[in-house]
Amino acid sequence: VVSDLHVYGSTSSENSSFPIHYDFPYNFIIQCDGSCDWVVYKTRASGLIKQPGQKGVIDPSKLEKEIQVKLEPGDMLYIPSMQFHAAFPNSPRLSLSIPCKPGNRGRINKKNYKL
């Protein structure tokens, strides 16, 4: 897989997170400090039709919850590709997001490699 590491932090529980959305990569969320409520919805987006959620506003009353959990330091949450989800920080927090997608970016293609 090709992966990144994103760090999210806030200094107060007043700070918000992204609205309900989906991500193309599979995601692992690791809670490092503070706590954060997470909701992962049963609904998945499709790459075949235009979906709200990246730029549009999603009405949570139209989505069924799959998982609702509070992450504490040391907890990890897996979010599948294209799965609608949202984070609701309830204290100052520090969390890591590790998006992963299949691929071989960075692998040397021997046909195109010349010394």
PDB file of C-alpha atoms in Angstrom:
ATOM      1  CA  VAL A   1       0.000   0.000   0.000  1.00  0.00           C
ATOM      2  CA  VAL A   2       0.898   3.645  -0.297  1.00  0.00           C
ATOM      3  CA  SER A   3       0.310   5.468   2.977  1.00  0.00           C
ATOM      4  CA  ASP A   4       0.659   8.873   4.619  1.00  0.00           C
ATOM      5  CA  LEU A   5       0.577  10.099   8.178  1.00  0.00           C
ATOM      6  CA  HIS A   6      -1.648  13.045   9.074  1.00  0.00           C
ATOM      7  CA  VAL A   7      -1.586  14.660  12.514  1.00  0.00           C
ATOM      8  CA  TYR A   8      -4.707  16.313  13.905  1.00  0.00           C
ATOM      9  CA  GLY A   9      -4.697  18.354  17.072  1.00  0.00           C
ATOM     10  CA  SER A  10      -6.691  20.934  18.943  1.00  0.00           C
ATOM     11  CA  THR A  11      -6.104  22.920  22.084  1.00  0.00           C
ATOM     12  CA  SER A  12      -9.703  22.947  23.279  1.00  0.00           C
ATOM     13  CA  SER A  13     -12.903  20.965  23.005  1.00  0.00           C
ATOM     14  CA  GLU A  14     -14.376  24.006  21.241  1.00  0.00           C
ATOM     15  CA  ASN A  15     -12.384  23.145  18.110  1.00  0.00           C
ATOM     16  CA  SER A  16     -14.353  21.205  15.543  1.00  0.00           C
ATOM     17  CA  SER A  17     -13.389  18.636  12.976  1.00  0.00           C
ATOM     18  CA  PHE A  18     -14.473  17.944   9.409  1.00  0.00           C
ATOM     19  CA  PRO A  19     -18.209  17.522   8.744  1.00  0.00           C
ATOM     20  CA  ILE A  20     -19.547  14.100   7.720  1.00  0.00           C
ATOM     21  CA  HIS A  21     -17.477  12.976   4.743  1.00  0.00           C
ATOM     22  CA  TYR A  22     -15.763  10.020   3.092  1.00  0.00           C
ATOM     23  CA  ASP A  23     -12.187   9.425   2.021  1.00  0.00           C
ATOM     24  CA  PHE A  24     -10.939   7.391  -0.917  1.00  0.00           C
ATOM     25  CA  PRO A  25      -8.145   5.656   1.033  1.00  0.00           C
ATOM     26  CA  TYR A  26      -8.696   3.165   3.831  1.00  0.00           C
ATOM     27  CA  ASN A  27      -7.929   4.922   7.118  1.00  0.00           C
ATOM     28  CA  PHE A  28      -6.530   3.983  10.507  1.00  0.00           C
ATOM     29  CA  ILE A  29      -7.131   6.560  13.260  1.00  0.00           C
ATOM     30  CA  ILE A  30      -4.944   6.402  16.382  1.00  0.00           C
ATOM     31  CA  GLN A  31      -5.873   8.491  19.407  1.00  0.00           C
ATOM     32  CA  CYS A  32      -2.727   9.808  21.130  1.00  0.00           C
ATOM     33  CA  ASP A  33      -4.032  12.369  23.627  1.00  0.00           C
ATOM     34  CA  GLY A  34      -7.451  13.508  24.809  1.00  0.00           C
ATOM     35  CA  SER A  35     -10.613  11.866  23.581  1.00  0.00           C
ATOM     36  CA  CYS A  36     -12.764  12.105  20.493  1.00  0.00           C
ATOM     37  CA  ASP A  37     -16.176  10.688  19.609  1.00  0.00           C
ATOM     38  CA  TRP A  38     -16.387   9.041  16.191  1.00  0.00           C
ATOM     39  CA  VAL A  39     -19.339   7.952  14.107  1.00  0.00           C
ATOM     40  CA  VAL A  40     -18.906   5.639  11.135  1.00  0.00           C
ATOM     41  CA  TYR A  41     -22.060   5.301   9.049  1.00  0.00           C
ATOM     42  CA  LYS A  42     -23.267   2.228   7.150  1.00  0.00           C
ATOM     43  CA  THR A  43     -23.560   4.270   3.961  1.00  0.00           C
ATOM     44  CA  ARG A  44     -20.671   4.164   1.501  1.00  0.00           C
ATOM     45  CA  ALA A  45     -20.067   6.543  -1.364  1.00  0.00           C
ATOM     46  CA  SER A  46     -19.744   5.311  -4.924  1.00  0.00           C
ATOM     47  CA  GLY A  47     -17.143   6.313  -7.486  1.00  0.00           C
ATOM     48  CA  LEU A  48     -19.722   5.729 -10.224  1.00  0.00           C
ATOM     49  CA  ILE A  49     -22.058   8.602  -9.381  1.00  0.00           C
ATOM     50  CA  LYS A  50     -21.590  12.093  -7.994  1.00  0.00           C
ATOM     51  CA  GLN A  51     -21.765  11.939  -4.206  1.00  0.00           C
ATOM     52  CA  PRO A  52     -22.238  14.639  -1.607  1.00  0.00           C
ATOM     53  CA  GLY A  53     -19.892  14.577   1.315  1.00  0.00           C
ATOM     54  CA  GLN A  54     -16.652  15.982   0.014  1.00  0.00           C
ATOM     55  CA  LYS A  55     -18.022  19.439  -0.740  1.00  0.00           C
ATOM     56  CA  GLY A  56     -21.711  19.077   0.083  1.00  0.00           C
ATOM     57  CA  VAL A  57     -23.433  18.906   3.434  1.00  0.00           C
ATOM     58  CA  ILE A  58     -24.695  15.526   4.603  1.00  0.00           C
ATOM     59  CA  ASP A  59     -27.854  15.302   6.700  1.00  0.00           C
ATOM     60  CA  PRO A  60     -26.986  12.841   9.516  1.00  0.00           C
ATOM     61  CA  SER A  61     -30.675  11.952   9.960  1.00  0.00           C
ATOM     62  CA  LYS A  62     -30.529  10.251   6.540  1.00  0.00           C
ATOM     63  CA  LEU A  63     -27.629   7.994   7.538  1.00  0.00           C
ATOM     64  CA  GLU A  64     -27.678   4.887   9.707  1.00  0.00           C
ATOM     65  CA  LYS A  65     -24.854   4.546  12.237  1.00  0.00           C
ATOM     66  CA  GLU A  66     -22.587   1.519  11.961  1.00  0.00           C
ATOM     67  CA  ILE A  67     -20.251   2.428  14.826  1.00  0.00           C
ATOM     68  CA  GLN A  68     -20.366   5.157  17.475  1.00  0.00           C
ATOM     69  CA  VAL A  69     -17.329   5.108  19.737  1.00  0.00           C
ATOM     70  CA  LYS A  70     -15.217   7.333  21.961  1.00  0.00           C
ATOM     71  CA  LEU A  71     -11.499   6.982  21.262  1.00  0.00           C
ATOM     72  CA  GLU A  72      -9.182   7.354  24.253  1.00  0.00           C
ATOM     73  CA  PRO A  73      -5.363   7.461  24.142  1.00  0.00           C
ATOM     74  CA  GLY A  74      -4.035   4.214  22.673  1.00  0.00           C
ATOM     75  CA  ASP A  75      -7.280   3.342  20.843  1.00  0.00           C
ATOM     76  CA  MET A  76      -7.386   2.776  17.093  1.00  0.00           C
ATOM     77  CA  LEU A  77     -10.297   2.910  14.638  1.00  0.00           C
ATOM     78  CA  TYR A  78     -10.379   1.468  11.102  1.00  0.00           C
ATOM     79  CA  ILE A  79     -12.498   3.288   8.507  1.00  0.00           C
ATOM     80  CA  PRO A  80     -13.031   1.521   5.164  1.00  0.00           C
ATOM     81  CA  SER A  81     -12.606   3.312   1.847  1.00  0.00           C
ATOM     82  CA  MET A  82     -15.554   5.498   0.808  1.00  0.00           C
ATOM     83  CA  GLN A  83     -17.306   5.027   4.191  1.00  0.00           C
ATOM     84  CA  PHE A  84     -19.072   8.137   5.514  1.00  0.00           C
ATOM     85  CA  HIS A  85     -17.728   9.169   8.927  1.00  0.00           C
ATOM     86  CA  ALA A  86     -17.189  12.125  11.271  1.00  0.00           C
ATOM     87  CA  ALA A  87     -15.136  13.013  14.342  1.00  0.00           C
ATOM     88  CA  PHE A  88     -16.465  15.038  17.267  1.00  0.00           C
ATOM     89  CA  PRO A  89     -13.630  16.148  19.582  1.00  0.00           C
ATOM     90  CA  ASN A  90     -14.760  16.564  23.178  1.00  0.00           C
ATOM     91  CA  SER A  91     -11.450  17.662  24.692  1.00  0.00           C
ATOM     92  CA  PRO A  92      -8.085  18.952  23.547  1.00  0.00           C
ATOM     93  CA  ARG A  93      -6.767  16.145  21.383  1.00  0.00           C
ATOM     94  CA  LEU A  94      -3.950  14.742  19.324  1.00  0.00           C
ATOM     95  CA  SER A  95      -4.663  11.976  16.838  1.00  0.00           C
ATOM     96  CA  LEU A  96      -2.955  10.340  13.887  1.00  0.00           C
ATOM     97  CA  SER A  97      -4.658   9.392  10.646  1.00  0.00           C
ATOM     98  CA  ILE A  98      -2.946   6.827   8.423  1.00  0.00           C
ATOM     99  CA  PRO A  99      -4.646   6.729   5.004  1.00  0.00           C
ATOM    100  CA  CYS A 100      -3.676   3.684   2.936  1.00  0.00           C
ATOM    101  CA  LYS A 101      -4.409   2.929  -0.686  1.00  0.00           C
ATOM    102  CA  PRO A 102      -3.337   0.076  -2.935  1.00  0.00           C
ATOM    103  CA  GLY A 103      -0.543   0.983  -5.303  1.00  0.00           C
ATOM    104  CA  ASN A 104       3.090   0.801  -6.125  1.00  0.00           C
ATOM    105  CA  ARG A 105       4.020   4.475  -6.290  1.00  0.00           C
ATOM    106  CA  GLY A 106       7.739   4.783  -5.850  1.00  0.00           C
ATOM    107  CA  ARG A 107       8.498   1.357  -7.279  1.00  0.00           C
ATOM    108  CA  ILE A 108      11.095   1.535 -10.033  1.00  0.00           C
ATOM    109  CA  ASN A 109       9.823   0.559 -13.453  1.00  0.00           C
ATOM    110  CA  LYS A 110      12.805  -1.289 -14.962  1.00  0.00           C
ATOM    111  CA  LYS A 111      11.680  -0.533 -18.533  1.00  0.00           C
ATOM    112  CA  ASN A 112      11.980   3.211 -17.946  1.00  0.00           C
ATOM    113  CA  TYR A 113      15.036   3.154 -15.692  1.00  0.00           C
ATOM    114  CA  LYS A 114      18.333   4.015 -17.368  1.00  0.00           C
ATOM    115  CA  LEU A 115      21.764   4.269 -15.795  1.00  0.00           C
TER     116      LEU A 115
END
